[in-house]
PDB file of C-alpha atoms in Angstrom:
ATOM      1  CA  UNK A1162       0.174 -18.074 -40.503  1.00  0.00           C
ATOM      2  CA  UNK A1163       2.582 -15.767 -38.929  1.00  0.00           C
ATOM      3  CA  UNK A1164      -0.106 -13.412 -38.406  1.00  0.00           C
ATOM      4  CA  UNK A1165      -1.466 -16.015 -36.439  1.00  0.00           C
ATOM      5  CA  UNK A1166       1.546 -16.565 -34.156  1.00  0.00           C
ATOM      6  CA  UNK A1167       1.545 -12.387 -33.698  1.00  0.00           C
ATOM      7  CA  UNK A1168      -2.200 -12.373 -32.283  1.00  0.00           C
ATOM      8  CA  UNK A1169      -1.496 -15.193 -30.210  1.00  0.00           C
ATOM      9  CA  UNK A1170       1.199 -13.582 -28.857  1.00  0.00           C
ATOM     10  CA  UNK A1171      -0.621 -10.382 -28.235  1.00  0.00           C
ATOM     11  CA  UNK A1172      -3.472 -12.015 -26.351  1.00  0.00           C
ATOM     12  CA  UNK A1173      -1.090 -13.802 -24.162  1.00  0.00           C
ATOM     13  CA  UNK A1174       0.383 -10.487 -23.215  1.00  0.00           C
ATOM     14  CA  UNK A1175      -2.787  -8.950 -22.373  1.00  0.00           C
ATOM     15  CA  UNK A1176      -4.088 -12.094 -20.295  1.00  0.00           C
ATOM     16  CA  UNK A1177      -0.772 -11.901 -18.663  1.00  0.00           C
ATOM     17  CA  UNK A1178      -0.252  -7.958 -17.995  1.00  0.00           C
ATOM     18  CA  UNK A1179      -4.266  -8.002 -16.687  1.00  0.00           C
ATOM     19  CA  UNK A1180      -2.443 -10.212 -13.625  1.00  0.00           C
ATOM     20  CA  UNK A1181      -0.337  -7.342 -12.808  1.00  0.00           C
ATOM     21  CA  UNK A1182      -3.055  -4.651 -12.486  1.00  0.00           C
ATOM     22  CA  UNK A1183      -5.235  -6.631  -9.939  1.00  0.00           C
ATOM     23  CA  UNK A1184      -2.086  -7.671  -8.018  1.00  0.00           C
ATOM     24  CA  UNK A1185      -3.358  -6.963  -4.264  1.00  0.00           C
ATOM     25  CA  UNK A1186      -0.781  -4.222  -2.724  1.00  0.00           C
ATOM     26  CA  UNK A1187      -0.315  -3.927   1.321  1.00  0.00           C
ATOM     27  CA  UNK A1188      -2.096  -1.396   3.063  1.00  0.00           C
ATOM     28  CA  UNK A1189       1.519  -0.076   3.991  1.00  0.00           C
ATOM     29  CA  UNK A1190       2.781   0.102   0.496  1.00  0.00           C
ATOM     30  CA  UNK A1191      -0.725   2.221  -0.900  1.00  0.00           C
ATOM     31  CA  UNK A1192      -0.995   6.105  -1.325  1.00  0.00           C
ATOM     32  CA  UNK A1193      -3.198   6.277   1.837  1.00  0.00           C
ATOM     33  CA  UNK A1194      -1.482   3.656   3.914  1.00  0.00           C
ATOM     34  CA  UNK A1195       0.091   5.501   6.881  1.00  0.00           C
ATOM     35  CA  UNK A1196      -3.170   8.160   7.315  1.00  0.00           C
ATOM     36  CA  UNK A1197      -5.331   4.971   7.478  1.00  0.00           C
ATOM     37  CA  UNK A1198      -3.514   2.799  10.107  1.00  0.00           C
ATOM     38  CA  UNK A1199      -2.819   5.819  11.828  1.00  0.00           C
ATOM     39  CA  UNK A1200      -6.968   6.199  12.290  1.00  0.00           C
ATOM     40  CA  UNK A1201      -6.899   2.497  12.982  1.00  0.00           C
ATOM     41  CA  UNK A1202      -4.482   2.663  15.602  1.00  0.00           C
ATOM     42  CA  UNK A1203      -5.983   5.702  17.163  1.00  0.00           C
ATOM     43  CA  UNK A1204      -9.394   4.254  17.017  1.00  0.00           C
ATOM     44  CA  UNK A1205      -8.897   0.151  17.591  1.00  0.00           C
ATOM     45  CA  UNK A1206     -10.796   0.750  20.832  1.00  0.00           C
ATOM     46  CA  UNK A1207     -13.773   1.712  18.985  1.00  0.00           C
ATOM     47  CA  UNK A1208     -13.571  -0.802  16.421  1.00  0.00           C
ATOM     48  CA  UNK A1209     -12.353  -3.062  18.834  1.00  0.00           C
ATOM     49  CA  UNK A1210      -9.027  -4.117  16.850  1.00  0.00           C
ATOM     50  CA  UNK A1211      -6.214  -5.640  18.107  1.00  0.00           C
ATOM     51  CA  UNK A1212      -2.405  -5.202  16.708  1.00  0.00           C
ATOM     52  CA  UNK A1213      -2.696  -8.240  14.961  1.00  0.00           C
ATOM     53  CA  UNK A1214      -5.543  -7.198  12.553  1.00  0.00           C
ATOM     54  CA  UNK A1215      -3.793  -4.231  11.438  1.00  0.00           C
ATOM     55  CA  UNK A1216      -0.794  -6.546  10.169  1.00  0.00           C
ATOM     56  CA  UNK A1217      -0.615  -7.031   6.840  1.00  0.00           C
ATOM     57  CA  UNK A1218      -3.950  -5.271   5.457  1.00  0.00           C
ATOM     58  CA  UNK A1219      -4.202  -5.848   2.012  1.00  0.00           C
ATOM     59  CA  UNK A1220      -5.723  -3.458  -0.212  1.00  0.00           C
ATOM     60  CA  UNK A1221      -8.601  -4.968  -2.098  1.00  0.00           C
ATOM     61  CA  UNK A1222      -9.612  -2.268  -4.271  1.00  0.00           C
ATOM     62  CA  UNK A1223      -9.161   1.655  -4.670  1.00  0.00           C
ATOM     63  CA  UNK A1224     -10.657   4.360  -6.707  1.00  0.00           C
ATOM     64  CA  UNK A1225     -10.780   8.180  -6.790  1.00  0.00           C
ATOM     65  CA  UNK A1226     -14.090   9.790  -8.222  1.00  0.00           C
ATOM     66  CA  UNK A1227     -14.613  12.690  -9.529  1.00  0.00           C
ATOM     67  CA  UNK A1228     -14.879  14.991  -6.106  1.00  0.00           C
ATOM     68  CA  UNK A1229     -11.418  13.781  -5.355  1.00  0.00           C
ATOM     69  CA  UNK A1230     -12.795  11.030  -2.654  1.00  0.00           C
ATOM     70  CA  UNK A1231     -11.468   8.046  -2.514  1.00  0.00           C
ATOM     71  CA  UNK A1232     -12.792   4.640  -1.819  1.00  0.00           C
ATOM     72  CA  UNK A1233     -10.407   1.596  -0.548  1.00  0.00           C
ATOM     73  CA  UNK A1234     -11.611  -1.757   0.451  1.00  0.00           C
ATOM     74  CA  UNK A1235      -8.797  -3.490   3.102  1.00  0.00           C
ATOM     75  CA  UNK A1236      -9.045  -7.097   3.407  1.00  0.00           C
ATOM     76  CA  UNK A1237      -7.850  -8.824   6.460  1.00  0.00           C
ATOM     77  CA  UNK A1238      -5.153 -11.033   6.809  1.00  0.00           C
ATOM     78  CA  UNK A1239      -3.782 -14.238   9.263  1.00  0.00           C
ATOM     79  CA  UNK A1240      -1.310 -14.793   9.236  1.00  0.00           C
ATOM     80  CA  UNK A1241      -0.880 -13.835   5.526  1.00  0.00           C
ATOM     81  CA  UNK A1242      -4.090 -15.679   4.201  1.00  0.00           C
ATOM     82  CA  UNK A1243      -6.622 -13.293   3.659  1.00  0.00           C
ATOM     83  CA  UNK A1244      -9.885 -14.171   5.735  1.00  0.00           C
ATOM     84  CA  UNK A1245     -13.345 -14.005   3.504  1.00  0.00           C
ATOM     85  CA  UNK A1246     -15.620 -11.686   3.857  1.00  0.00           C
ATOM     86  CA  UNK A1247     -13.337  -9.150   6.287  1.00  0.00           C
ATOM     87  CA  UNK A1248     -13.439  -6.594   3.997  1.00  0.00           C
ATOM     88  CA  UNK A1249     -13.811  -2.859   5.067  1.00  0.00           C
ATOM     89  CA  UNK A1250     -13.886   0.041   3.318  1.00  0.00           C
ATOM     90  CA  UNK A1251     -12.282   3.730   4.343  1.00  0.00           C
ATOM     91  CA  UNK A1252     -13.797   6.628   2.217  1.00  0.00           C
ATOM     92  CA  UNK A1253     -10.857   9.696   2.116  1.00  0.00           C
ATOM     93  CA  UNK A1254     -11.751  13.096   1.427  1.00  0.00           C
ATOM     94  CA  UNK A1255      -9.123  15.989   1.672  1.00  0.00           C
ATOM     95  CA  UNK A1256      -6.589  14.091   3.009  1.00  0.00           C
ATOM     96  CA  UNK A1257      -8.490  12.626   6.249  1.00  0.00           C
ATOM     97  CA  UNK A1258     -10.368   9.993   7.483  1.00  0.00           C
ATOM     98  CA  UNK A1259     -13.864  10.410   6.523  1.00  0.00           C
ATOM     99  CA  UNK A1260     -15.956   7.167   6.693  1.00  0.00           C
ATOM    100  CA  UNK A1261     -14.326   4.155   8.142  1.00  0.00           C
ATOM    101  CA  UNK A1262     -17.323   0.891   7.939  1.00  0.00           C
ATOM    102  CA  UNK A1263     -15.429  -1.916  10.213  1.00  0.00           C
ATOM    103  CA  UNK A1264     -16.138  -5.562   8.736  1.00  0.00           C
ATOM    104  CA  UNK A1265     -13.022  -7.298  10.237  1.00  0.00           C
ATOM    105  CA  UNK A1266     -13.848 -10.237  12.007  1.00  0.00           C
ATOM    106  CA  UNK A1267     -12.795  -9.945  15.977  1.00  0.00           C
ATOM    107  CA  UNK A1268     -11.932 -13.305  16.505  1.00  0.00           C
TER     108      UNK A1268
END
């Protein structure tokens, strides 16, 4: 029975510490934050952005591979709800810019 009770309480802290892995991190607070709103900025002409959609970015996802480029997905925000499908991704290779695909919404 008590070997129950320590499974139990092992899966609980593995359903729990899972949470905290996935926990969405600003754009601000991630490795690449200032080099990427620094191309945003530079570029929101292009991408025809507007200071509000480069408030609160939240990073969706990030990896490295192998080649040391990295992959991050920003989601946009309004005011601090994230809006569906905005999500764009920024490809960094040797610490620039390399691929920006823009799929914030402009309204």
């Amino acid at each position: 029975m008590k070997k129950n009770y320590i499974v139990f309480a092992w899966l609980v802290t593995l359903l729990f510490s899972g949470n905290l892995v996935t926990a969405q991190n600003t754009l601000e607070e991630s490795q690449f934050g200032t080099l990427i709103l620094d191309y945003l900025k530079e570029n929101k002409d292009q991408f025809k952005l507007r200071n509000e959609d480069l408030e609160n970015i939240i990073v969706r996802d990030s990896y490295s591979d192998d080649a040391g480029v990295s992959y991050i997905y920003l989601n946009q925000t309004y005011q601090g709800i994230e809006i569906f499908n905005a999500i764009s991704t920024v490809v960094v290779k040797d610490n620039k810019v390399f691929y920006y695909a823009n799929r914030f919404t402009d309204d």
